[in-house]
Coordinates of C-alpha atoms and ligand atoms in Angstrom, one line a residue:
M259 CA 111.0 120.1 118.0
I260 CA 109.2 118.5 115.2
R261 CA 110.7 121.3 112.3
K262 CA 114.5 120.6 113.5
D263 CA 113.7 116.9 113.0
Y264 CA 112.1 118.4 109.4
N265 CA 115.8 120.1 109.0
T266 CA 117.5 117.4 109.5
M267 CA 115.2 114.9 107.6
I268 CA 115.5 117.1 104.3
L269 CA 119.1 117.3 105.4
N270 CA 119.2 113.5 105.0
R271 CA 117.7 113.1 102.3
I272 CA 119.3 116.5 100.1
E273 CA 123.6 114.3 101.2
E274 CA 121.5 111.2 99.7
Q275 CA 120.7 112.6 96.3
F276 CA 123.7 115.0 97.3
N277 CA 126.7 112.0 97.0
R278 CA 124.6 110.1 94.3
V279 CA 125.1 113.0 91.8
L280 CA 128.5 113.2 93.2
P281 CA 130.0 111.6 90.7
L282 CA 127.7 112.5 88.1
G283 CA 129.2 116.2 89.0
S284 CA 132.8 115.4 88.9
M285 CA 132.7 113.5 86.2
V286 CA 130.5 117.3 84.3
S287 CA 133.7 119.6 86.2
W288 CA 136.5 116.8 84.6
A289 CA 135.0 117.0 81.6
S290 CA 134.4 121.3 80.9
A291 CA 138.0 121.4 82.3
L292 CA 139.3 118.9 78.7
A293 CA 136.4 120.3 76.5
I294 CA 138.2 123.8 78.6
Y295 CA 142.2 122.8 78.1
L296 CA 141.9 121.8 74.1
S297 CA 139.5 125.3 72.7
P298 CA 141.5 128.5 72.7
I299 CA 140.4 129.5 75.8
D300 CA 142.3 130.2 78.9
N301 CA 143.4 127.3 80.5
R302 CA 143.7 128.3 83.8
F303 CA 139.7 127.9 83.5
A304 CA 140.6 124.3 82.4
L305 CA 142.9 124.7 85.5
Y306 CA 140.5 125.6 87.8
D307 CA 137.4 123.0 86.8
A308 CA 140.4 120.1 87.4
L309 CA 140.3 121.6 90.7
I310 CA 137.0 121.9 91.5
G311 CA 136.0 118.2 89.3
M312 CA 139.2 117.3 92.2
L313 CA 137.2 118.2 95.4
F314 CA 133.9 116.4 93.7
I315 CA 136.5 113.5 93.9
L316 CA 136.9 113.9 97.3
L317 CA 134.3 114.1 99.0
C318 CA 132.2 111.0 97.0
I319 CA 136.1 109.2 98.7
F320 CA 134.2 110.9 102.3
K321 CA 130.8 111.0 101.8
N322 CA 130.2 108.9 104.9
R323 CA 132.7 110.6 107.2
L324 CA 131.6 114.0 106.3
T325 CA 128.6 115.9 107.8
A326 CA 126.2 116.9 105.7
E327 CA 125.9 119.5 106.7
L328 CA 130.2 120.2 105.9
K329 CA 129.5 119.1 102.6
I330 CA 126.5 121.6 102.3
S331 CA 128.4 123.8 103.9
I332 CA 130.8 123.0 100.8
T333 CA 129.1 123.0 97.8
I334 CA 127.3 126.5 98.7
L335 CA 132.0 127.3 99.5
I336 CA 132.0 126.3 95.5
P337 CA 130.2 129.1 94.1
I338 CA 131.8 131.9 96.0
V339 CA 134.6 130.5 94.8
I340 CA 133.6 130.0 91.2
G341 CA 132.7 134.4 91.4
V342 CA 135.9 135.0 93.0
L343 CA 138.0 133.1 89.7
S344 CA 135.2 134.1 87.2
F345 CA 135.2 137.9 88.8
M346 CA 139.5 137.9 89.5
D347 CA 140.3 136.2 85.4
G348 CA 137.3 138.6 83.7
G349 CA 136.0 141.1 86.3
F350 CA 133.6 141.8 88.4
D351 CA 130.2 141.2 86.0
S352 CA 126.9 139.7 86.8
A353 CA 128.9 136.6 86.5
A354 CA 129.8 136.8 89.7
I355 CA 127.0 138.3 91.9
Q356 CA 124.6 135.4 90.8
L357 CA 127.1 132.6 91.9
I358 CA 127.1 134.5 95.2
M359 CA 123.1 134.7 95.0
L360 CA 123.2 131.2 93.8
S361 CA 125.1 130.2 97.3
N362 CA 122.9 132.5 98.8
V363 CA 119.5 130.0 97.6
V364 CA 121.8 127.3 99.0
A365 CA 122.0 127.9 102.2
V366 CA 118.6 129.5 103.5
L367 CA 117.0 126.4 101.8
F368 CA 118.9 124.2 103.8
L369 CA 120.6 126.2 106.6
S370 CA 119.2 127.5 110.1
R371 CA 118.5 131.3 110.1
K372 CA 120.9 133.0 112.0
K373 CA 123.5 130.5 109.1
S374 CA 122.5 132.1 106.1
A375 CA 122.3 135.9 107.4
V376 CA 125.3 135.1 108.9
V377 CA 126.0 133.6 105.3
A378 CA 124.3 137.0 104.1
V379 CA 126.7 139.0 105.7
V380 CA 129.6 137.7 104.9
S381 CA 127.9 138.2 100.5
I382 CA 127.9 141.4 101.5
G383 CA 131.0 141.3 102.5
V384 CA 132.4 138.9 99.5
F385 CA 130.3 142.0 97.1
I386 CA 132.2 145.3 98.6
W387 CA 135.2 143.1 97.7
L388 CA 134.9 142.6 95.0
Y389 CA 134.5 145.5 94.2
Y390 CA 137.1 147.1 95.1
Y391 CA 138.6 144.8 93.2
S392 CA 136.9 145.4 89.8
H393 CA 136.8 149.2 90.5
G394 CA 138.6 150.6 87.1
H395 CA 136.8 147.7 85.2
P396 CA 133.8 148.2 82.3
V397 CA 130.3 147.6 84.1
D398 CA 126.9 147.6 82.7
I399 CA 124.3 149.4 85.6
P400 CA 122.8 152.0 84.3
V401 CA 125.0 155.6 86.2
K402 CA 122.3 157.7 87.6
S403 CA 123.1 161.4 87.4
G404 CA 124.5 162.5 91.0
V405 CA 124.9 158.8 92.9
A406 CA 128.3 157.7 92.6
L407 CA 127.8 153.9 90.6
W408 CA 129.3 151.6 93.4
F409 CA 126.6 152.7 96.2
I410 CA 123.8 152.5 93.6
Q411 CA 125.0 148.9 92.7
F412 CA 125.4 148.0 97.2
I413 CA 122.4 148.8 97.4
V414 CA 120.9 147.2 93.8
F415 CA 122.6 144.3 95.5
V416 CA 121.9 144.4 98.5
F417 CA 117.8 144.6 98.2
Y418 CA 118.2 141.2 95.6
L419 CA 119.8 139.9 98.4
A420 CA 117.0 140.7 100.8
V421 CA 114.6 139.7 98.7
L422 CA 115.7 136.6 97.4
H423 CA 115.7 136.1 101.4
T424 CA 112.4 136.0 101.9
V425 CA 111.5 134.4 98.5
V426 CA 113.6 131.5 99.5
Y427 CA 113.6 131.3 103.0
S428 CA 108.6 131.6 102.7
I429 CA 109.3 128.2 100.6
R430 CA 111.0 127.0 103.1
G431 CA 108.6 127.4 105.1
Y432 CA 105.9 126.3 103.1
L433 CA 107.5 123.5 101.9
L434 CA 108.3 122.2 105.8
E435 CA 104.2 122.5 106.6
S436 CA 103.2 120.2 103.7
I437 CA 105.9 117.8 104.8
E438 CA 104.4 118.1 108.7
E439 CA 101.3 118.3 107.3
L440 CA 102.5 115.3 105.0
Q441 CA 104.3 113.6 108.0
D442 CA 101.1 113.4 110.7
S443 CA 98.6 111.8 108.1
M444 CA 101.3 109.1 107.8
E445 CA 102.2 108.7 111.6
R446 CA 98.2 108.1 111.1
I447 CA 97.8 105.8 108.6
F448 CA 101.1 103.8 110.7
K449 CA 99.2 102.7 113.3
L450 CA 96.1 102.1 110.7
A451 CA 98.0 99.8 108.9
Y452 CA 100.1 99.0 112.0
Y453 CA 98.4 98.5 115.2
D454 CA 95.4 96.9 116.8
Q455 CA 93.1 99.0 117.7
L456 CA 91.9 97.6 119.9
T457 CA 94.1 97.1 121.9
G458 CA 96.8 99.7 120.7
I459 CA 99.4 97.0 120.5
P460 CA 101.4 96.4 117.5
N461 CA 99.2 93.6 114.6
H462 CA 100.6 91.1 112.7
F463 CA 101.6 94.2 110.1
Y464 CA 104.7 95.3 112.4
L465 CA 105.2 92.0 113.6
D466 CA 105.8 90.4 109.6
K467 CA 108.4 93.9 109.8
M468 CA 110.2 93.8 112.9
L469 CA 110.9 90.4 111.7
L470 CA 113.2 91.6 109.1
E471 CA 114.4 94.2 110.8
R472 CA 115.4 93.2 113.6
R473 CA 117.1 90.1 112.2
H474 CA 120.4 91.6 113.9
Q475 CA 119.2 91.3 117.5
Y476 CA 116.5 88.5 118.1
K477 CA 119.2 86.3 117.1
R478 CA 118.8 84.0 121.0
G479 CA 115.1 84.1 121.7
Y480 CA 111.4 82.9 122.0
L481 CA 108.6 83.3 120.5
M482 CA 105.3 82.7 121.9
I483 CA 102.1 82.1 120.4
A484 CA 99.3 82.5 122.1
N485 CA 95.8 81.3 121.5
I486 CA 92.7 82.7 123.9
K487 CA 90.5 79.0 124.0
N488 CA 87.3 80.2 125.0
L489 CA 87.0 84.2 123.8
N490 CA 84.4 82.7 121.7
L491 CA 82.2 81.1 124.0
I492 CA 82.6 84.4 126.2
N493 CA 81.3 86.9 123.4
S494 CA 78.7 83.8 122.8
V495 CA 77.8 84.6 126.6
Y496 CA 78.6 87.9 128.3
G497 CA 78.6 89.8 124.9
E498 CA 81.2 90.9 121.8
D499 CA 82.1 94.4 123.8
A500 CA 83.4 92.0 126.8
G501 CA 85.4 89.9 124.9
D502 CA 86.4 93.4 123.9
E503 CA 87.9 94.0 126.8
V504 CA 88.9 90.9 127.4
L505 CA 91.4 91.2 124.7
K506 CA 92.5 94.7 125.8
E507 CA 92.8 93.2 129.7
I508 CA 94.7 90.8 128.9
A509 CA 97.2 92.8 125.9
R510 CA 97.6 95.3 129.5
I511 CA 99.0 92.4 131.4
F512 CA 101.3 90.8 128.6
G513 CA 102.4 94.3 128.2
M514 CA 104.0 94.4 131.7
E515 CA 106.1 90.7 131.4
V516 CA 107.5 92.8 128.0
Q517 CA 110.3 94.2 128.7
K518 CA 113.0 96.8 127.0
D519 CA 113.3 95.4 123.2
E520 CA 111.0 91.8 123.2
L521 CA 107.9 92.3 121.0
L522 CA 104.0 91.8 121.6
S523 CA 101.8 92.0 118.8
R524 CA 98.2 90.8 118.6
I525 CA 98.4 88.5 115.4
S526 CA 94.9 87.8 114.1
G527 CA 91.5 87.9 116.3
N528 CA 92.4 85.2 119.6
E529 CA 96.1 85.2 118.9
F530 CA 98.5 87.3 121.2
S531 CA 101.7 86.5 120.0
L532 CA 105.6 87.5 122.4
W533 CA 108.4 87.2 121.4
F534 CA 110.6 87.2 124.1
F535 CA 115.1 87.3 124.8
A536 CA 115.3 83.6 127.4
P537 CA 118.8 82.4 127.3
D538 CA 116.9 78.7 127.5
D539 CA 114.0 76.8 127.5
E540 CA 114.0 77.2 131.4
G541 CA 114.3 80.5 130.6
F542 CA 111.2 80.6 128.6
L543 CA 109.6 78.4 130.9
R544 CA 110.4 80.8 134.3
R545 CA 108.4 84.0 132.1
L546 CA 105.9 81.5 131.5
D547 CA 105.2 80.9 134.2
A548 CA 105.7 85.0 135.2
L549 CA 103.0 85.3 133.0
R550 CA 99.8 82.3 134.6
M551 CA 100.3 84.4 138.0
L552 CA 100.2 87.7 136.0
F553 CA 97.1 86.7 135.3
D554 CA 96.3 85.2 138.2
T555 CA 96.9 87.9 140.6
E556 CA 96.1 91.2 138.2
F557 CA 93.5 90.1 134.9
Y558 CA 90.0 91.1 136.9
L559 CA 87.2 91.9 135.3
P560 CA 83.7 92.5 137.0
R561 CA 81.5 90.5 134.3
V562 CA 83.6 88.0 133.2
S563 CA 84.0 85.0 136.0
N564 CA 85.3 83.1 133.1
K565 CA 89.5 82.3 134.2
I566 CA 91.0 83.1 130.6
E567 CA 92.8 80.2 128.9
F568 CA 95.7 80.4 126.2
N569 CA 96.4 77.8 123.6
I570 CA 100.3 78.6 123.8
G571 CA 102.7 77.6 120.7
F572 CA 107.0 78.0 121.0
K573 CA 110.1 77.4 119.5
S574 CA 113.1 79.1 121.2
H575 CA 114.9 80.9 117.7
D576 CA 119.6 80.2 117.3
G577 CA 119.7 82.1 114.0
T578 CA 120.3 79.3 112.1
C579 CA 116.8 80.0 110.4
T580 CA 115.2 82.6 109.7
L581 CA 113.0 84.4 112.0
Q582 CA 109.8 83.8 110.0
E583 CA 110.6 80.5 109.4
T584 CA 110.7 80.4 113.4
L585 CA 107.6 82.7 113.8
H586 CA 105.7 79.9 111.2
H587 CA 106.9 76.9 113.7
A588 CA 106.0 78.3 116.7
K589 CA 102.2 79.0 114.5
L590 CA 103.2 74.9 113.9
A591 CA 103.0 74.6 117.7
L592 CA 100.0 75.8 118.5
T593 CA 98.4 74.0 115.5
Y594 CA 99.2 71.4 117.2
A595 CA 98.6 72.4 121.1
K596 CA 94.6 72.8 119.2
T597 CA 94.8 70.4 117.6
T598 CA 95.4 67.9 120.0
D599 CA 94.2 70.4 123.9
A600 CA 95.7 67.5 126.0
V601 CA 99.0 70.3 126.6
S602 CA 98.2 73.9 126.2
V603 CA 101.9 75.1 125.8
V604 CA 103.4 73.2 123.0
S605 CA 107.0 74.0 121.3
Y606 CA 107.3 72.7 118.0
D607 CA 109.5 70.2 116.4
A608 CA 110.0 69.0 113.8
T609 CA 107.7 65.5 113.2
M610 CA 104.9 68.1 113.8
E611 CA 104.0 69.4 109.9
E612 CA 104.0 65.7 108.8
N613 CA 101.1 64.7 111.7
L614 CA 99.6 68.0 110.6
K615 CA 100.0 67.5 107.6
K616 CA 98.4 64.6 108.0
D617 CA 95.9 65.7 110.2
S618 CA 94.3 67.9 107.8
Y619 CA 93.9 65.5 105.0
L620 CA 92.2 63.7 107.9
R621 CA 89.7 66.4 108.7
K622 CA 89.5 67.1 104.5
R623 CA 87.9 63.0 104.3
L624 CA 85.9 63.9 107.4
D625 CA 84.1 66.6 105.5
D626 CA 84.2 65.6 102.5
A627 CA 82.0 62.0 104.6
L628 CA 80.2 64.5 106.1
E629 CA 79.2 66.3 102.8
D630 CA 78.8 62.5 101.3
D631 CA 77.3 61.1 104.6
V632 CA 79.0 58.4 104.0
F633 CA 78.3 57.1 107.8
E634 CA 77.9 53.7 109.2
V635 CA 75.7 53.0 112.3
Y636 CA 76.2 50.2 113.8
Y637 CA 73.6 48.5 116.8
Q638 CA 75.4 47.1 119.5
T639 CA 72.9 45.7 122.0
K640 CA 71.8 45.8 126.2
V641 CA 71.1 42.7 127.2
D642 CA 68.9 42.4 131.4
P643 CA 71.7 40.2 132.8
L644 CA 69.1 37.6 134.4
T645 CA 66.7 37.1 131.0
G646 CA 69.4 37.5 128.6
K647 CA 67.4 39.4 126.6
V648 CA 67.7 42.7 124.6
I649 CA 65.9 46.1 125.9
S650 CA 68.0 48.3 123.5
V651 CA 70.4 49.0 121.7
E652 CA 73.3 51.7 121.1
A653 CA 73.7 54.1 117.6
L654 CA 77.1 53.7 117.2
S655 CA 79.1 55.2 114.2
R656 CA 81.1 54.4 112.4
W657 CA 83.9 55.6 109.3
N658 CA 85.3 53.8 106.7
D659 CA 87.3 55.3 104.0
T660 CA 87.9 54.1 101.3
A661 CA 91.3 55.8 101.6
L662 CA 92.2 55.6 104.7
G663 CA 90.3 52.9 105.9
S664 CA 88.1 52.7 109.1
I665 CA 88.2 55.0 111.8
S666 CA 86.9 54.9 115.2
P667 CA 84.8 57.7 116.3
N668 CA 87.2 58.0 119.0
E669 CA 89.4 59.8 116.6
F670 CA 86.9 61.4 114.3
V671 CA 83.8 62.6 116.6
P672 CA 86.0 64.0 119.1
M673 CA 87.3 66.4 115.1
L674 CA 83.9 67.5 114.1
E675 CA 83.9 69.0 117.3
G676 CA 86.7 71.2 116.6
M677 CA 85.5 71.4 112.7
N678 CA 82.6 73.0 114.1
R679 CA 80.8 69.8 112.4
A680 CA 79.6 68.1 114.8
D681 CA 75.7 69.5 114.7
K682 CA 75.3 68.7 111.2
F683 CA 76.8 65.1 112.2
G684 CA 74.5 64.0 114.8
E685 CA 72.0 65.4 113.3
I686 CA 72.6 63.2 110.6
V687 CA 72.6 59.7 113.2
L688 CA 70.1 61.1 114.4
R689 CA 67.4 61.0 111.2
R690 CA 69.7 57.7 110.0
V691 CA 68.1 56.2 113.9
L692 CA 64.6 57.2 113.4
N693 CA 64.3 56.2 110.4
E694 CA 66.0 52.5 111.5
Y695 CA 63.7 52.4 114.3
G696 CA 61.2 50.1 112.8
R697 CA 63.5 47.7 111.7
L698 CA 65.2 47.3 114.2
C699 CA 61.8 47.0 115.6
D700 CA 61.3 44.0 113.6
K701 CA 64.6 43.4 114.6
Y702 CA 65.0 43.2 118.5
G703 CA 60.9 43.6 119.1
S704 CA 58.5 46.7 120.1
H705 CA 59.8 46.6 123.4
I706 CA 62.7 47.9 121.8
S707 CA 65.0 51.7 122.4
V708 CA 68.1 53.4 121.2
S709 CA 70.8 54.8 122.9
V710 CA 72.7 58.0 120.7
N711 CA 75.5 59.4 121.7
I712 CA 75.7 63.5 121.7
S713 CA 78.0 65.1 121.4
P714 CA 78.8 68.1 123.4
S715 CA 78.8 71.3 121.3
H716 CA 75.5 69.6 119.8
L717 CA 73.7 69.7 123.1
I718 CA 74.1 73.0 123.8
S719 CA 74.0 74.6 120.2
A720 CA 71.4 76.8 119.6
G721 CA 69.0 74.6 118.1
F722 CA 69.1 71.0 119.3
V723 CA 65.8 71.3 121.1
D724 CA 64.3 72.1 118.7
F725 CA 65.8 70.1 116.0
V726 CA 66.0 66.7 118.0
H727 CA 61.9 67.6 118.5
S728 CA 60.4 67.9 115.3
A729 CA 62.9 65.5 114.0
V730 CA 61.1 62.8 116.5
T731 CA 57.6 64.3 116.1
A732 CA 58.6 63.5 111.9
S733 CA 59.0 60.3 112.1
G734 CA 56.5 58.8 114.6
V735 CA 58.8 56.9 116.8
T736 CA 57.3 56.7 120.6
P737 CA 59.7 59.5 122.4
H738 CA 60.3 57.0 125.1
K739 CA 62.2 54.3 122.9
I740 CA 64.4 57.5 122.7
I741 CA 68.4 57.7 124.8
F742 CA 70.6 60.1 124.1
E743 CA 73.6 59.3 126.0
I744 CA 76.0 62.5 127.1
T745 CA 79.2 62.5 128.4
E746 CA 80.1 64.4 131.9
A747 CA 82.5 66.3 130.3
V748 CA 79.9 68.3 129.1
M749 CA 78.8 69.6 132.6
I750 CA 81.8 71.6 133.6
E751 CA 81.6 74.0 131.5
N752 CA 77.8 75.2 130.6
F753 CA 75.9 73.2 133.4
D754 CA 72.9 75.3 134.6
R755 CA 72.3 75.7 130.1
V756 CA 72.8 71.6 130.7
L757 CA 69.5 71.4 133.1
S758 CA 67.6 73.7 131.1
I759 CA 68.6 71.5 128.3
F760 CA 68.1 67.8 130.2
H761 CA 65.1 69.1 131.6
T762 CA 63.0 69.5 128.2
L763 CA 63.7 66.1 126.2
R764 CA 63.1 65.1 129.0
D765 CA 59.5 67.0 128.5
I766 CA 59.1 65.9 125.3
G767 CA 59.4 62.4 126.9
I768 CA 63.1 61.7 125.4
K769 CA 65.3 59.2 128.4
I770 CA 68.8 60.6 129.1
S771 CA 72.0 58.6 130.1
L772 CA 75.2 59.2 131.9
D773 CA 78.0 57.8 129.9
D774 CA 81.5 56.4 131.1
F775 CA 80.1 57.6 134.5
G776 CA 83.2 56.9 136.7
S777 CA 85.7 57.4 134.0
G778 CA 86.1 61.7 134.6
Y779 CA 84.9 63.7 136.5
S780 CA 82.9 64.5 140.4
S781 CA 80.4 62.7 138.9
L782 CA 78.7 62.9 141.9
N783 CA 77.9 66.7 142.5
Y784 CA 76.3 65.8 138.6
L785 CA 74.5 63.3 140.4
A786 CA 72.0 64.8 142.6
K787 CA 71.3 67.8 140.4
L788 CA 71.0 66.4 137.2
E789 CA 67.1 64.7 136.3
I790 CA 69.2 60.8 134.3
D791 CA 67.3 58.0 133.9
E792 CA 70.2 55.7 133.6
L793 CA 74.2 55.7 134.3
K794 CA 76.7 54.0 132.2
I795 CA 79.6 52.2 134.4
D796 CA 82.0 53.1 132.5
K797 CA 84.8 49.8 130.4
S798 CA 87.8 51.5 132.3
F799 CA 85.7 50.3 135.5
V800 CA 83.8 47.4 134.9
D801 CA 88.0 46.3 134.0
Q802 CA 88.4 46.5 137.3
I803 CA 86.1 44.2 138.7
E804 CA 89.6 41.1 137.8
I805 CA 91.8 42.8 139.1
N806 CA 91.2 45.4 142.3
S807 CA 89.1 43.8 144.7
R808 CA 87.8 47.0 146.8
I809 CA 85.7 47.7 143.6
D810 CA 82.8 45.3 145.0
S811 CA 82.0 48.0 147.0
M812 CA 82.1 50.9 145.0
L813 CA 79.5 48.9 142.6
D814 CA 77.4 48.2 145.6
A815 CA 78.3 52.0 146.4
I816 CA 77.0 52.7 142.8
M817 CA 73.9 50.7 142.8
R818 CA 72.7 52.1 145.8
L819 CA 73.6 55.5 144.5
A820 CA 71.4 54.3 141.2
S821 CA 68.2 53.2 143.7
D822 CA 67.8 55.9 145.7
Y823 CA 67.7 57.8 142.5
K824 CA 65.9 55.5 141.1
L825 CA 68.0 55.2 137.4
N826 CA 69.1 52.7 134.9
V827 CA 72.0 51.6 135.9
V828 CA 73.9 49.8 132.6
A829 CA 78.0 48.4 132.8
E830 CA 79.1 48.6 128.9
G831 CA 82.4 47.0 127.5
V832 CA 82.1 43.8 129.5
E833 CA 83.9 41.4 128.0
T834 CA 84.2 37.9 130.3
K835 CA 82.2 35.6 132.3
L836 CA 83.3 36.6 135.8
Q837 CA 82.8 40.7 134.7
Y838 CA 78.5 39.9 133.8
D839 CA 78.9 37.1 137.1
K840 CA 79.5 40.1 139.3
L841 CA 77.1 42.5 138.6
L842 CA 74.8 40.4 137.7
E843 CA 75.8 39.6 141.4
V844 CA 75.4 43.3 143.0
G845 CA 72.2 44.4 140.6
C846 CA 73.1 46.0 137.0
N847 CA 69.8 46.2 135.6
E848 CA 71.4 46.4 132.0
I849 CA 74.9 44.8 129.4
Q850 CA 76.1 46.2 126.7
G851 CA 80.1 44.6 126.0
Y852 CA 81.4 42.4 123.7
Y853 CA 80.5 39.5 126.2
F854 CA 77.4 39.3 124.9
S855 CA 77.2 41.6 121.4
K856 CA 79.7 43.8 119.0
P857 CA 78.1 46.0 117.2
E858 CA 77.0 45.3 114.4
P859 CA 75.4 46.7 111.0
L860 CA 71.2 45.9 110.8
Ligands
LIG994 P1 80.9 55.1 123.7 O1 79.5 55.9 123.8 O2 81.7 54.8 125.4 O3 80.1 53.4 123.1 C1 80.6 52.4 123.6 C2 82.7 51.5 123.2 O4 82.6 51.4 123.5 C3 81.7 52.4 122.0 O5 82.8 52.0 120.6 C4 81.6 50.2 121.4 O6 82.5 49.3 120.0 C5 83.0 50.0 122.2 N1 82.5 48.7 123.0 C6 81.3 48.4 123.8 N2 81.1 46.8 123.9 C7 82.8 47.1 124.9 C8 83.9 45.2 124.4 O7 83.4 44.2 125.3 N3 84.9 45.1 124.4 C9 85.4 46.8 123.7 N4 87.1 46.7 123.8 N5 84.5 48.0 123.6 C10 83.3 48.1 124.1 P2 82.8 52.7 119.6 O8 81.9 52.5 118.5 O9 84.3 52.3 118.8 O10 82.5 54.0 120.2 C11 83.6 55.1 120.6 C12 82.7 56.0 121.3 O11 82.5 57.6 120.1 C13 81.7 56.2 121.8 O12 81.6 55.8 122.7 C14 80.8 57.3 121.7 O13 81.6 58.0 123.2 C15 81.8 57.9 120.9 N6 81.4 57.6 119.6 C16 80.3 56.7 118.1 N7 79.6 57.0 118.0 C17 78.9 57.8 118.1 C18 77.6 59.1 117.2 O14 76.8 58.6 117.1 N8 78.0 60.3 117.7 C19 78.6 60.2 119.0 N9 78.0 61.6 118.8 N10 79.9 59.5 119.1 C20 79.3 58.1 119.1
LIG995 MG1 77.8 55.9 124.5
LIG996 MG1 80.6 54.7 127.3

């Protein structure tokens, strides 16, 4: 089977070469015809050459319509014809035999064994016919006494033919073997170069290649890139081999949805690309839903309990740009999905590129700001509503960029998280606050506590607790005066870990405050289990005081709950007297907001 393929491969190669030399062959024949015509040699030879030149031209014209085998057969015939003609004009001499031999070489090289045997038999027939035709002409083969001349010639001819067939056939066998070996290694190299070793599906080189090769086939469709959001988490929690299993399982499930001529590839560590044929957005989104359902029903790895989450960027392709551009756009859409994180499936639109450029500039400036430590820390007071006394302050970071102006921490803190730099930033802020604690005491009195906001990824990072311990010890600040404000979001994925970190922090003496309480998840769930000291009622909740009468009973409930768990309650974002009065009435312990003061530099 393989041998047959290589025969075809050789034939094809020869045909390519053959097509290339046809014009040259014809030119040579015509030149030879002209030379003979001008020389004293018999003009009939010029006619033969001219005919051969003509044959080459015909082959040239019909080269795409004739099969390779037919062209090779004609090429075999040419030396025979030349041999016959040269014999008829010049007598039977060695040239005629050589030409017959030559046609046999070509036959053995390119035809099957059976066909080349037929050529050999025909050659023997031609030889016998030539011999009889030339009987009486002088020949220079030595004559042995008693043995007929024709018989010696015949034996020598058949012998040469047999030797030639054997030698050429073995050369051809050797050539085929070498080509097979070469092909094997090429296949191996191809697999290594174009396939992902882990999942066995094509890689990004293959995707690039296919996007070029299938440009006529992929006229309409969708190119999407799916990024596994939580692969890093899975790798670090369950180990890299579990991550590998996840990748294989994902490739298997994607593979189930991919249909004939569609394309699935793993284009980077945690990114898969899919080319789907779909008539419109609706059709494409249906395919996505089908994938989602496949993941719900098919994804199963006993070791990994996490649900696999994806960010997806896609672009519809309608042939107005190249497939490479569509891929680029799908990648941009994915980057957009990753940076915003608000929506996990994003379709490309033209404004994205500009926004992403701005975003990446912002990230660059932020990175520089972190290196140059240009952040400032402002402090906002938290006041006892009964006495008006400042009980504590909250440290709030400020970034005033020379080129971009002032940027809100609501914008740059999540960005730092996304850049995996939140821990470095958090360390800088905590050190600064600890350094400034003395001055805070000078300003507000030595009873003052200070709250520091801690980013989720910093909180759960490996060295967090050790860092806090050594920084607080080195600063000499009493740990009881430090409060860490933590949002509920971090609890969702890492509850047990957070529980143990809180435990250690409280052992050190640091207090924990649950920030933005009431703004998000099922906070009550956590309250029962978490060791915390303080609840900070979110501004969105406080804002309801003036517009929603039912908020009173909710505030009462929170206060009762807090008193059961012995929690300090702080209301943030308090701006009006009405809000203040209400919070005072329900027994809120501390009030923070513009009603008393805005965040200020020390
Ligand atoms: P947060 O911890 O909930 O801080 C309260 C935010 O509400 C602060 O915004 C504060 O300036 C603002 N605020 C306080 N009182 C009022 C008021 O009466 N009216 C209004 N409209 N706003 C008020 P800011 O400083 O822009 O900080 C926003 C968020 O950024 C913070 O929310 C916190 O989550 C985060 N953040 C700020 N600094 C840091 C930091 O150093 N580290 C970390 N990890 N996050 C920080
Ligand atoms: Mg806070
Ligand atoms: Mg808050």
